CSV table of N, CA and C in Angstrom, one decimal:
chain,number,residue,atom,x,y,z
A,3,PHE,N,3.7,3.9,33.4
A,3,PHE,CA,2.8,4.3,32.6
A,3,PHE,C,2.0,3.4,31.7
A,4,LEU,N,2.8,2.6,31.6
A,4,LEU,CA,1.9,1.5,30.4
A,4,LEU,C,1.2,0.3,31.3
A,5,LEU,N,2.0,0.1,32.0
A,5,LEU,CA,1.6,-0.6,33.1
A,5,LEU,C,0.1,-0.4,34.1
A,6,ASN,N,-0.9,0.0,33.7
A,6,ASN,CA,-1.7,0.1,34.4
A,6,ASN,C,-3.0,-0.5,33.7
A,7,ALA,N,-3.9,-1.2,34.5
A,7,ALA,CA,-4.8,-2.2,34.3
A,7,ALA,C,-5.9,-1.2,33.1
A,8,ASN,N,-6.0,0.1,33.5
A,8,ASN,CA,-7.2,0.9,32.6
A,8,ASN,C,-6.8,1.2,31.4
A,9,ARG,N,-5.2,0.9,31.2
A,9,ARG,CA,-5.1,1.3,29.6
A,9,ARG,C,-5.1,0.2,28.9
A,10,LEU,N,-5.3,-1.1,29.6
A,10,LEU,CA,-5.5,-2.7,28.6
A,10,LEU,C,-6.6,-2.6,27.7
A,11,LYS,N,-6.2,-3.1,26.6
A,11,LYS,CA,-7.4,-3.3,25.8
A,11,LYS,C,-7.0,-4.7,25.2
A,12,ALA,N,-8.1,-5.7,25.2
A,12,ALA,CA,-7.9,-6.9,24.5
A,12,ALA,C,-8.8,-7.2,23.4
A,13,SER,N,-8.3,-8.0,22.3
A,13,SER,CA,-9.3,-8.3,21.4
A,13,SER,C,-8.8,-9.8,21.1
A,14,PHE,N,-9.5,-10.8,20.8
A,14,PHE,CA,-9.4,-12.1,20.8
A,14,PHE,C,-10.3,-12.8,19.3
A,15,SER,N,-9.5,-13.7,18.8
A,15,SER,CA,-10.3,-14.4,17.8
A,15,SER,C,-9.7,-15.9,17.9
A,16,GLY,N,-11.0,-16.6,18.1
A,16,GLY,CA,-10.0,-18.3,18.3
A,16,GLY,C,-11.2,-19.2,18.9
A,17,SER,N,-11.1,-20.5,19.5
A,17,SER,CA,-12.0,-21.3,19.7
A,17,SER,C,-12.6,-20.9,21.3
A,18,SER,N,-13.4,-21.4,21.7
A,18,SER,CA,-13.8,-21.4,23.3
A,18,SER,C,-13.1,-21.7,23.7
A,19,ARG,N,-12.4,-22.8,23.9
A,19,ARG,CA,-11.1,-23.4,24.8
A,19,ARG,C,-10.1,-22.4,24.9
A,20,GLN,N,-9.6,-21.8,23.9
A,20,GLN,CA,-8.3,-20.9,23.8
A,20,GLN,C,-9.3,-19.7,24.5
A,21,ALA,N,-10.1,-19.2,24.5
A,21,ALA,CA,-10.8,-18.0,24.9
A,21,ALA,C,-10.8,-18.4,26.2
A,22,GLN,N,-11.3,-19.6,27.1
A,22,GLN,CA,-11.0,-19.8,28.5
A,22,GLN,C,-9.4,-19.3,28.8
A,23,ARG,N,-8.6,-19.8,28.3
A,23,ARG,CA,-7.1,-19.8,28.7
A,23,ARG,C,-6.8,-18.6,28.5
A,24,ILE,N,-7.1,-17.8,27.6
A,24,ILE,CA,-6.8,-16.0,27.3
A,24,ILE,C,-7.2,-15.2,28.8
A,25,GLN,N,-8.8,-15.6,28.8
A,25,GLN,CA,-9.5,-15.1,30.3
A,25,GLN,C,-8.6,-15.3,31.1
A,26,GLN,N,-8.1,-16.4,31.5
A,26,GLN,CA,-7.3,-16.7,32.7
A,26,GLN,C,-6.2,-15.9,33.2
A,27,TRP,N,-5.3,-16.0,31.6
A,27,TRP,CA,-4.0,-15.5,31.9
A,27,TRP,C,-4.2,-13.7,31.9
A,28,LEU,N,-5.3,-13.3,31.3
A,28,LEU,CA,-5.5,-12.0,31.5
A,28,LEU,C,-6.1,-11.6,32.7
A,29,GLY,N,-6.8,-12.6,33.4
A,29,GLY,CA,-7.2,-12.0,34.9
A,29,GLY,C,-5.5,-11.9,35.7
A,30,VAL,N,-4.7,-13.1,35.4
A,30,VAL,CA,-3.5,-12.9,36.3
A,30,VAL,C,-2.9,-11.7,36.1
A,31,LEU,N,-2.6,-11.1,34.8
A,31,LEU,CA,-2.0,-10.1,34.2
A,31,LEU,C,-2.6,-9.1,35.2
A,32,LEU,N,-3.8,-8.7,34.7
A,32,LEU,CA,-4.2,-7.7,35.3
A,32,LEU,C,-4.5,-7.5,36.8
A,33,GLY,N,-4.4,-8.7,37.5
A,33,GLY,CA,-4.3,-8.8,39.1
A,33,GLY,C,-3.0,-7.9,39.3
A,34,GLU,N,-2.0,-8.3,38.6
A,34,GLU,CA,-0.4,-7.9,38.9
A,34,GLU,C,-0.2,-6.2,38.5
A,35,MET,N,-1.3,-5.9,37.7
A,35,MET,CA,-1.0,-4.3,37.2
A,35,MET,C,-1.6,-3.5,38.3
A,36,GLU,N,-1.1,-2.2,38.4
A,36,GLU,CA,-1.7,-1.2,38.8
A,36,GLU,C,-3.1,-0.7,38.4
A,37,SER,N,-4.1,-0.3,39.0
A,37,SER,CA,-5.3,0.3,38.5
A,37,SER,C,-5.7,1.8,38.9
A,38,GLY,N,-4.9,2.3,38.8
A,38,GLY,CA,-5.3,3.6,39.4
A,38,GLY,C,-5.8,4.6,38.4
A,39,LYS,N,-5.9,6.0,38.5
A,39,LYS,CA,-6.6,6.7,37.7
A,39,LYS,C,-5.4,7.1,36.7
A,40,ILE,N,-6.0,7.3,35.4
A,40,ILE,CA,-5.0,7.6,34.2
A,40,ILE,C,-5.2,9.1,34.1
A,41,GLU,N,-4.0,9.8,34.4
A,41,GLU,CA,-3.7,11.0,34.1
A,41,GLU,C,-3.1,11.1,32.8
A,42,ILE,N,-3.9,12.1,32.1
A,42,ILE,CA,-3.4,12.6,30.8
A,42,ILE,C,-2.4,13.9,31.2
A,43,THR,N,-1.1,13.9,30.6
A,43,THR,CA,-0.4,15.0,30.7
A,43,THR,C,0.4,15.3,29.2
A,44,GLN,N,0.7,16.3,29.0
A,44,GLN,CA,1.4,16.9,28.0
A,44,GLN,C,3.0,17.1,28.2
A,45,PRO,N,3.5,15.8,27.1
A,45,PRO,CA,5.1,15.7,27.3
A,45,PRO,C,5.9,17.1,27.3
A,46,GLN,N,6.7,17.1,28.2
A,46,GLN,CA,7.8,18.1,28.2
A,46,GLN,C,9.0,18.0,27.3
A,47,LEU,N,8.9,18.8,26.5
A,47,LEU,CA,10.3,18.7,25.6
A,47,LEU,C,11.6,19.1,26.2
A,48,PRO,N,12.6,18.6,26.1
A,48,PRO,CA,13.8,19.2,26.8
A,48,PRO,C,14.3,20.4,26.1
A,49,ASP,N,15.2,21.3,27.0
A,49,ASP,CA,15.3,22.3,26.6
A,49,ASP,C,16.6,22.4,25.9
A,50,LEU,N,16.9,22.4,24.8
A,50,LEU,CA,18.4,22.0,24.0
A,50,LEU,C,19.2,23.5,24.4
A,51,GLY,N,18.7,24.4,24.6
A,51,GLY,CA,19.7,25.4,24.7
A,51,GLY,C,20.4,25.5,23.4
A,52,ASN,N,21.8,25.9,23.5
A,52,ASN,CA,22.7,26.1,22.6
A,52,ASN,C,23.8,24.7,22.5
A,53,HIS,N,23.2,23.7,23.2
A,53,HIS,CA,24.1,22.6,23.2
A,53,HIS,C,23.8,21.7,22.1
A,54,GLY,N,25.3,21.2,22.1
A,54,GLY,CA,25.3,20.2,20.4
A,54,GLY,C,24.9,21.2,19.3
A,55,ARG,N,25.1,20.7,18.1
A,55,ARG,CA,24.8,20.9,16.8
A,55,ARG,C,23.6,20.5,16.1
A,56,ARG,N,22.9,21.5,15.3
A,56,ARG,CA,22.1,21.1,14.6
A,56,ARG,C,22.3,21.0,13.1
A,57,GLU,N,22.3,20.2,12.6
A,57,GLU,CA,22.5,20.1,11.1
A,57,GLU,C,21.5,19.5,10.1
A,58,GLY,N,21.7,20.3,8.9
A,58,GLY,CA,20.5,19.7,8.3
A,58,GLY,C,21.0,19.9,6.5
A,59,LEU,N,20.7,19.0,5.8
A,59,LEU,CA,21.5,19.1,4.3
A,59,LEU,C,19.8,19.1,3.6
A,60,SER,N,20.3,20.5,2.6
A,60,SER,CA,19.2,20.6,1.7
A,60,SER,C,19.5,20.7,0.3
A,61,PHE,N,18.9,20.3,-0.6
A,61,PHE,CA,19.4,20.3,-2.0
A,61,PHE,C,18.3,20.3,-3.0
A,62,MET,N,18.5,20.5,-4.3
A,62,MET,CA,17.6,20.6,-5.1
A,62,MET,C,17.5,19.0,-5.5
A,63,ALA,N,16.5,18.4,-5.9
A,63,ALA,CA,16.6,16.9,-6.8
A,63,ALA,C,15.8,16.9,-8.2
A,64,ASP,N,16.6,16.3,-8.9
A,64,ASP,CA,15.9,16.4,-10.4
A,64,ASP,C,14.9,15.2,-10.4
A,65,VAL,N,14.2,14.8,-9.3
A,65,VAL,CA,12.9,13.9,-9.7
A,65,VAL,C,12.0,14.4,-9.1
A,66,ALA,N,10.6,13.7,-9.8
A,66,ALA,CA,9.6,14.1,-9.1
A,66,ALA,C,8.6,13.1,-9.3
A,67,TYR,N,7.2,13.1,-9.0
A,67,TYR,CA,6.1,12.3,-9.0
A,67,TYR,C,5.2,12.8,-10.5
A,68,CYS,N,4.7,11.8,-10.7
A,68,CYS,CA,4.4,12.5,-12.4
A,68,CYS,C,2.8,11.4,-12.6
A,69,THR,N,1.7,11.6,-13.0
A,69,THR,CA,0.6,10.8,-13.0
A,69,THR,C,-0.2,11.6,-14.1
A,70,SER,N,-1.2,10.4,-14.7
A,70,SER,CA,-2.0,10.8,-15.4
A,70,SER,C,-3.5,10.1,-15.2
A,71,CYS,N,-4.5,10.7,-15.1
A,71,CYS,CA,-5.4,10.0,-14.1
A,71,CYS,C,-6.6,10.1,-15.7
A,72,PHE,N,-7.3,8.9,-15.6
A,72,PHE,CA,-8.7,8.8,-16.6
A,72,PHE,C,-9.9,8.3,-15.9
A,73,PRO,N,-10.8,8.6,-16.6
A,73,PRO,CA,-12.3,8.2,-15.8
A,73,PRO,C,-12.1,6.7,-16.2
A,74,ALA,N,-12.9,5.8,-15.7
A,74,ALA,CA,-12.5,4.4,-15.9
A,74,ALA,C,-14.1,4.1,-15.7
A,75,PRO,N,-14.7,2.4,-16.2
A,75,PRO,CA,-15.9,2.0,-15.6
A,75,PRO,C,-16.0,1.7,-14.1
A,76,HIS,N,-17.1,2.1,-13.2
A,76,HIS,CA,-17.2,1.5,-12.0
A,76,HIS,C,-16.9,0.1,-12.1
A,77,VAL,N,-17.2,-0.2,-10.6
A,77,VAL,CA,-17.0,-1.9,-10.2
A,77,VAL,C,-18.0,-2.6,-10.5
A,78,SER,N,-19.5,-1.6,-10.9
A,78,SER,CA,-20.5,-2.7,-11.2
A,78,SER,C,-20.7,-2.7,-12.8
A,79,ASP,N,-19.5,-2.0,-13.5
A,79,ASP,CA,-19.6,-2.4,-15.1
A,79,ASP,C,-18.8,-3.7,-15.2
A,80,PRO,N,-19.4,-4.6,-16.0
A,80,PRO,CA,-18.8,-5.8,-16.8
A,80,PRO,C,-17.4,-5.8,-16.7
A,81,ARG,N,-16.9,-4.6,-17.5
A,81,ARG,CA,-15.5,-4.4,-18.0
A,81,ARG,C,-14.4,-4.1,-16.6
A,82,SER,N,-15.1,-4.1,-15.5
A,82,SER,CA,-14.3,-3.6,-14.3
A,82,SER,C,-13.1,-4.9,-14.3
A,83,ALA,N,-13.8,-6.2,-14.0
A,83,ALA,CA,-12.4,-7.4,-14.0
A,83,ALA,C,-11.6,-7.0,-15.2
A,84,PRO,N,-11.9,-7.4,-16.1
A,84,PRO,CA,-10.6,-7.1,-17.1
A,84,PRO,C,-10.1,-6.0,-17.1
A,85,LEU,N,-10.3,-4.5,-17.0
A,85,LEU,CA,-9.5,-3.9,-16.6
A,85,LEU,C,-8.6,-3.9,-15.5
A,86,GLN,N,-9.1,-4.2,-14.3
A,86,GLN,CA,-8.4,-4.5,-13.4
A,86,GLN,C,-6.9,-5.7,-13.8
A,87,ALA,N,-7.0,-6.0,-14.3
A,87,ALA,CA,-6.0,-7.6,-15.0
A,87,ALA,C,-4.9,-6.6,-16.1
A,88,LEU,N,-5.8,-5.5,-16.7
A,88,LEU,CA,-4.9,-4.8,-17.4
A,88,LEU,C,-4.1,-4.2,-17.0
A,89,ALA,N,-4.4,-3.3,-15.6
A,89,ALA,CA,-4.0,-2.3,-15.2
A,89,ALA,C,-2.9,-3.2,-14.4
A,90,HIS,N,-3.0,-4.6,-14.1
A,90,HIS,CA,-1.8,-5.1,-13.3
A,90,HIS,C,-0.7,-5.7,-14.4
A,91,LEU,N,-1.2,-5.9,-15.8
A,91,LEU,CA,-0.5,-6.5,-16.9
A,91,LEU,C,0.6,-5.0,-17.5
A,92,LEU,N,0.0,-3.7,-17.3
A,92,LEU,CA,0.7,-2.8,-17.5
A,92,LEU,C,1.7,-2.1,-16.6
A,93,SER,N,1.2,-2.9,-15.5
A,93,SER,CA,2.3,-2.1,-14.4
A,93,SER,C,3.7,-3.0,-14.4
A,94,PHE,N,3.6,-4.0,-14.9
A,94,PHE,CA,4.6,-5.2,-14.9
A,94,PHE,C,5.2,-5.6,-16.0
A,95,ASP,N,4.6,-4.8,-17.3
A,95,ASP,CA,5.2,-5.0,-18.7
A,95,ASP,C,5.3,-3.7,-19.0
A,96,TYR,N,4.3,-2.9,-19.8
A,96,TYR,CA,4.7,-1.6,-20.3
A,96,TYR,C,5.4,-0.8,-19.4
A,97,LEU,N,4.7,-0.4,-18.1
A,97,LEU,CA,5.6,0.7,-17.3
A,97,LEU,C,6.5,0.2,-16.8
A,98,TRP,N,6.9,-0.8,-16.6
A,98,TRP,CA,8.3,-1.3,-15.7
A,98,TRP,C,9.2,-0.9,-16.8
A,99,GLU,N,9.0,-1.6,-18.0
A,99,GLU,CA,9.8,-1.3,-19.0
A,99,GLU,C,10.3,0.2,-19.5
A,100,GLU,N,9.3,0.8,-19.8
A,100,GLU,CA,9.5,2.1,-20.1
A,100,GLU,C,9.8,2.9,-19.0
A,101,VAL,N,9.0,3.1,-17.9
A,101,VAL,CA,9.1,4.3,-16.8
A,101,VAL,C,10.4,3.7,-16.0
A,102,ARG,N,10.5,2.5,-15.4
A,102,ARG,CA,11.5,2.3,-14.5
A,102,ARG,C,12.7,1.9,-15.0
A,103,VAL,N,12.5,1.2,-16.5
A,103,VAL,CA,14.0,0.5,-16.8
A,103,VAL,C,14.4,1.2,-17.6
A,104,LYS,N,13.9,2.0,-18.7
A,104,LYS,CA,14.4,2.8,-20.0
A,104,LYS,C,14.6,4.4,-19.6
A,105,GLY,N,13.3,4.6,-18.4
A,105,GLY,CA,13.4,6.0,-18.1
A,105,GLY,C,14.0,6.2,-16.6
A,106,GLY,N,14.1,5.2,-15.9
A,106,GLY,CA,15.0,5.6,-14.9
A,106,GLY,C,14.3,6.1,-13.5
A,107,ALA,N,12.9,5.9,-13.5
A,107,ALA,CA,12.0,6.1,-12.3
A,107,ALA,C,12.0,5.2,-11.4
A,108,TYR,N,12.0,5.5,-10.1
A,108,TYR,CA,12.0,4.6,-9.2
A,108,TYR,C,10.8,3.5,-8.9
A,109,GLY,N,9.4,4.1,-9.2
A,109,GLY,CA,8.4,3.3,-9.7
A,109,GLY,C,7.4,3.7,-10.8
A,110,GLY,N,6.8,2.9,-11.2
A,110,GLY,CA,6.0,3.1,-12.1
A,110,GLY,C,4.9,2.2,-12.3
A,111,ILE,N,3.7,2.6,-12.0
A,111,ILE,CA,2.3,1.6,-12.0
A,111,ILE,C,1.1,2.3,-12.7
A,112,CYS,N,0.5,1.2,-12.9
A,112,CYS,CA,-1.0,1.5,-13.3
A,112,CYS,C,-1.9,1.0,-12.2
A,113,ASN,N,-2.6,1.9,-11.7
A,113,ASN,CA,-3.8,1.9,-10.5
A,113,ASN,C,-5.1,1.8,-11.1
A,114,TYR,N,-6.1,0.9,-11.0
A,114,TYR,CA,-7.4,1.0,-11.3
A,114,TYR,C,-8.3,0.9,-10.2
A,115,ASP,N,-9.0,1.9,-10.1
A,115,ASP,CA,-9.8,2.2,-8.6
A,115,ASP,C,-11.3,2.1,-9.1
A,116,PRO,N,-11.8,0.9,-9.0
A,116,PRO,CA,-13.1,0.1,-9.7
A,116,PRO,C,-14.2,1.1,-8.8
A,117,GLY,N,-13.9,1.3,-7.3
A,117,GLY,CA,-14.9,2.3,-6.7
A,117,GLY,C,-14.8,3.7,-6.7
A,118,LYS,N,-13.8,4.1,-7.5
A,118,LYS,CA,-13.9,5.6,-7.4
A,118,LYS,C,-14.1,5.8,-9.1
A,119,GLY,N,-14.1,5.0,-9.9
A,119,GLY,CA,-13.9,4.8,-11.6
A,119,GLY,C,-12.8,5.3,-12.1
A,120,THR,N,-11.7,5.3,-11.7
A,120,THR,CA,-10.5,6.0,-12.3
A,120,THR,C,-9.4,5.2,-12.5
A,121,LEU,N,-8.3,5.6,-13.7
A,121,LEU,CA,-7.3,4.6,-13.8
A,121,LEU,C,-6.4,5.6,-13.9
A,122,ALA,N,-5.2,5.2,-13.2
A,122,ALA,CA,-4.1,6.4,-12.8
A,122,ALA,C,-2.8,5.4,-13.5
A,123,LEU,N,-2.1,6.4,-14.3
A,123,LEU,CA,-0.9,6.0,-14.8
A,123,LEU,C,0.1,6.8,-13.6
A,124,MET,N,1.2,6.0,-12.9
A,124,MET,CA,1.7,7.1,-11.8
A,124,MET,C,3.3,6.3,-12.1
A,125,SER,N,4.2,7.3,-11.7
A,125,SER,CA,5.6,7.3,-11.6
A,125,SER,C,6.0,8.1,-10.1
A,126,TYR,N,7.2,7.5,-9.6
A,126,TYR,CA,7.9,8.3,-8.4
A,126,TYR,C,9.3,7.9,-8.6
A,127,ARG,N,9.7,9.4,-8.3
A,127,ARG,CA,11.1,9.7,-8.4
A,127,ARG,C,11.7,9.2,-9.6
A,128,ASP,N,11.1,9.9,-10.3
A,128,ASP,CA,11.1,10.1,-12.0
A,128,ASP,C,11.8,11.1,-12.1
A,129,PRO,N,13.1,11.0,-12.7
A,129,PRO,CA,14.1,11.8,-13.5
A,129,PRO,C,13.7,12.6,-14.8
A,130,ASN,N,12.8,11.8,-15.6
A,130,ASN,CA,12.1,12.1,-16.7
A,130,ASN,C,10.5,12.5,-17.1
A,131,ILE,N,10.3,13.4,-16.4
A,131,ILE,CA,9.1,13.6,-16.6
A,131,ILE,C,8.3,14.0,-18.1
A,132,GLU,N,8.5,14.8,-18.8
A,132,GLU,CA,8.4,14.7,-20.1
A,132,GLU,C,8.3,13.3,-20.8
A,133,ARG,N,9.3,12.4,-20.5
A,133,ARG,CA,9.3,11.0,-21.4
A,133,ARG,C,8.6,10.4,-20.7
A,134,THR,N,8.2,10.3,-19.3
A,134,THR,CA,7.2,9.5,-19.0
A,134,THR,C,5.8,9.8,-19.4
A,135,LEU,N,5.6,11.4,-19.5
A,135,LEU,CA,4.3,11.5,-20.0
A,135,LEU,C,4.0,11.1,-21.7
A,136,ASP,N,4.9,11.2,-22.3
A,136,ASP,CA,5.1,10.4,-23.8
A,136,ASP,C,4.7,9.2,-23.9
A,137,VAL,N,5.4,8.2,-22.5
A,137,VAL,CA,4.9,6.9,-22.7
A,137,VAL,C,3.5,6.7,-21.9
A,138,TYR,N,3.1,7.8,-21.3
A,138,TYR,CA,1.6,7.6,-20.7
A,138,TYR,C,0.5,7.8,-22.0
A,139,ALA,N,1.1,8.6,-22.9
A,139,ALA,CA,0.3,8.9,-24.4
A,139,ALA,C,0.2,7.8,-25.2
A,140,ARG,N,1.2,7.1,-25.3
A,140,ARG,CA,1.0,5.6,-26.2
A,140,ARG,C,0.8,4.6,-25.1
A,141,VAL,N,0.2,4.6,-24.4
A,141,VAL,CA,-0.5,3.4,-23.6
A,141,VAL,C,-1.3,2.8,-24.5
A,142,GLU,N,-2.6,3.8,-24.9
A,142,GLU,CA,-3.4,3.1,-25.7
A,142,GLU,C,-2.6,2.2,-27.1
A,143,GLN,N,-1.8,2.9,-27.5
A,143,GLN,CA,-1.0,2.3,-28.9
A,143,GLN,C,-0.5,1.0,-28.4
A,144,PHE,N,-0.2,0.9,-27.5
A,144,PHE,CA,0.8,-0.2,-26.7
A,144,PHE,C,-0.3,-1.1,-26.6
A,145,ILE,N,-1.7,-0.9,-26.0
A,145,ILE,CA,-2.5,-2.2,-25.6
A,145,ILE,C,-3.0,-2.7,-27.0
A,146,ARG,N,-3.4,-2.1,-28.0
A,146,ARG,CA,-3.7,-2.3,-29.1
A,146,ARG,C,-3.0,-3.4,-30.0
A,147,ARG,N,-1.5,-3.0,-29.5
A,147,ARG,CA,-0.5,-3.5,-30.4
A,147,ARG,C,-0.1,-5.1,-29.7
A,148,ASN,N,-0.5,-5.1,-28.5
A,148,ASN,CA,0.1,-6.2,-27.6
A,148,ASN,C,-0.6,-7.2,-27.3
A,149,HIS,N,-0.2,-8.7,-27.5
A,149,HIS,CA,-1.2,-9.6,-27.2
A,149,HIS,C,-0.7,-10.6,-26.2
A,150,TRP,N,-1.2,-10.6,-24.9
A,150,TRP,CA,-0.6,-11.0,-24.0
A,150,TRP,C,-0.9,-12.8,-24.0
A,151,SER,N,-0.2,-13.3,-23.7
A,151,SER,CA,-0.8,-14.8,-23.6
A,151,SER,C,-1.7,-15.2,-22.5
A,152,GLN,N,-2.7,-16.6,-22.9
A,152,GLN,CA,-3.3,-17.0,-21.6
A,152,GLN,C,-2.5,-16.8,-20.5
A,153,GLN,N,-1.6,-17.6,-20.5
A,153,GLN,CA,-0.7,-17.7,-19.2
A,153,GLN,C,-0.4,-16.2,-18.6
A,154,GLU,N,-0.1,-15.0,-19.5
A,154,GLU,CA,0.4,-13.7,-18.7
A,154,GLU,C,-0.9,-13.4,-18.2
A,155,ILE,N,-2.2,-13.8,-18.9
A,155,ILE,CA,-3.4,-12.9,-18.4
A,155,ILE,C,-3.6,-13.7,-17.0
A,156,GLU,N,-3.8,-15.0,-16.9
A,156,GLU,CA,-3.9,-16.0,-15.6
A,156,GLU,C,-3.0,-15.4,-14.5
A,157,ARG,N,-1.8,-15.1,-14.9
A,157,ARG,CA,-1.1,-14.6,-13.8
A,157,ARG,C,-1.4,-13.0,-13.4
A,158,ALA,N,-1.6,-12.3,-14.5
A,158,ALA,CA,-2.4,-11.2,-13.7
A,158,ALA,C,-3.7,-11.1,-13.0
A,159,VAL,N,-4.3,-12.0,-13.4
A,159,VAL,CA,-5.7,-12.4,-12.6
A,159,VAL,C,-5.3,-12.6,-11.3
A,160,ILE,N,-4.4,-13.6,-10.9
A,160,ILE,CA,-4.0,-14.3,-9.7
A,160,ILE,C,-3.2,-13.2,-9.1
A,161,GLY,N,-2.7,-12.2,-9.7
A,161,GLY,CA,-1.7,-11.0,-8.9
A,161,GLY,C,-2.7,-10.3,-8.6
A,162,CYS,N,-3.9,-9.6,-9.0
A,162,CYS,CA,-5.0,-9.1,-8.8
A,162,CYS,C,-5.8,-9.4,-7.5
A,163,THR,N,-6.1,-10.6,-7.6
A,163,THR,CA,-7.2,-11.7,-6.5
A,163,THR,C,-6.3,-11.8,-5.2
A,164,LYS,N,-5.1,-11.8,-5.4
A,164,LYS,CA,-4.3,-12.1,-3.9
A,164,LYS,C,-4.1,-11.2,-3.0
A,165,HIS,N,-4.5,-9.9,-3.6
A,165,HIS,CA,-4.8,-8.5,-2.3
A,165,HIS,C,-6.3,-8.9,-2.0
A,166,GLU,N,-7.1,-9.2,-2.8
A,166,GLU,CA,-8.8,-9.3,-2.7
A,166,GLU,C,-9.2,-10.7,-1.9
A,167,GLU,N,-8.6,-11.7,-1.9
A,167,GLU,CA,-9.4,-12.8,-1.7
A,167,GLU,C,-8.1,-14.0,-1.1
A,168,ARG,N,-7.8,-13.4,0.1
A,168,ARG,CA,-6.8,-14.0,0.8
A,168,ARG,C,-7.6,-14.4,2.0
A,169,PRO,N,-7.1,-15.2,2.8
A,169,PRO,CA,-7.7,-15.8,4.2
A,169,PRO,C,-7.2,-15.0,5.2
A,170,LEU,N,-8.3,-14.8,6.2
A,170,LEU,CA,-8.0,-14.1,7.2
A,170,LEU,C,-7.5,-14.8,8.5
A,171,ARG,N,-6.1,-14.4,9.0
A,171,ARG,CA,-6.2,-15.2,10.1
A,171,ARG,C,-6.2,-14.7,11.1
A,172,PRO,N,-6.5,-15.1,12.4
A,172,PRO,CA,-6.8,-14.8,13.7
A,172,PRO,C,-6.4,-13.6,13.8
A,173,ALA,N,-5.4,-13.1,13.8
A,173,ALA,CA,-4.7,-11.8,14.1
A,173,ALA,C,-5.3,-10.5,13.5
A,174,TRP,N,-5.2,-11.2,12.2
A,174,TRP,CA,-5.6,-10.1,11.3
A,174,TRP,C,-7.3,-9.8,11.4
A,175,ALA,N,-8.1,-10.9,11.5
A,175,ALA,CA,-9.6,-10.9,11.5
A,175,ALA,C,-9.4,-9.8,12.8
A,176,THR,N,-8.8,-10.1,13.8
A,176,THR,CA,-9.2,-9.0,15.4
A,176,THR,C,-8.6,-7.9,14.9
A,177,ALA,N,-7.6,-7.7,13.9
A,177,ALA,CA,-7.4,-6.1,13.8
A,177,ALA,C,-8.2,-5.4,12.9
A,178,THR,N,-8.6,-6.2,12.0
A,178,THR,CA,-9.8,-5.8,11.0
A,178,THR,C,-10.8,-5.6,11.9
A,179,ALA,N,-11.4,-6.2,12.7
A,179,ALA,CA,-12.9,-6.0,13.5
A,179,ALA,C,-12.3,-4.9,14.4
């Protein structure tokens, strides 16, 4: 099924010399593969009948996903970049401590989406929804009384840009293309 030359799609990023070597290798590979017509068939599910046991476990869980979302400056606004750093600081400072450590949630993050112009405070697998909403209500108060050091701010900036400004290796450039 998979070894049909008509199913093969190839993409390459690299030098001309490497491209020639890949073309030669692909030529040999394609020559060894069948190239017949590809037939699309629906998979047949096996008849399970009454053979074996089917078991499942269902239970109530005292955890949930919790969010508060606010309008925020668009990416074209000069406040966008500092807000991105602030979201990073909140995720690894206030929300980490209050929602995850003290509140017991599996995760708590602040996500700023400059394209959509939204700021979201989120938790997941959170056993203390009411407490988390109170934490969200105190975010502005926390920001106003907290003073991050220059080093903390620089780390936040690096943390934000590492996802946006990373080099593209050939395999990733090919996948992206």
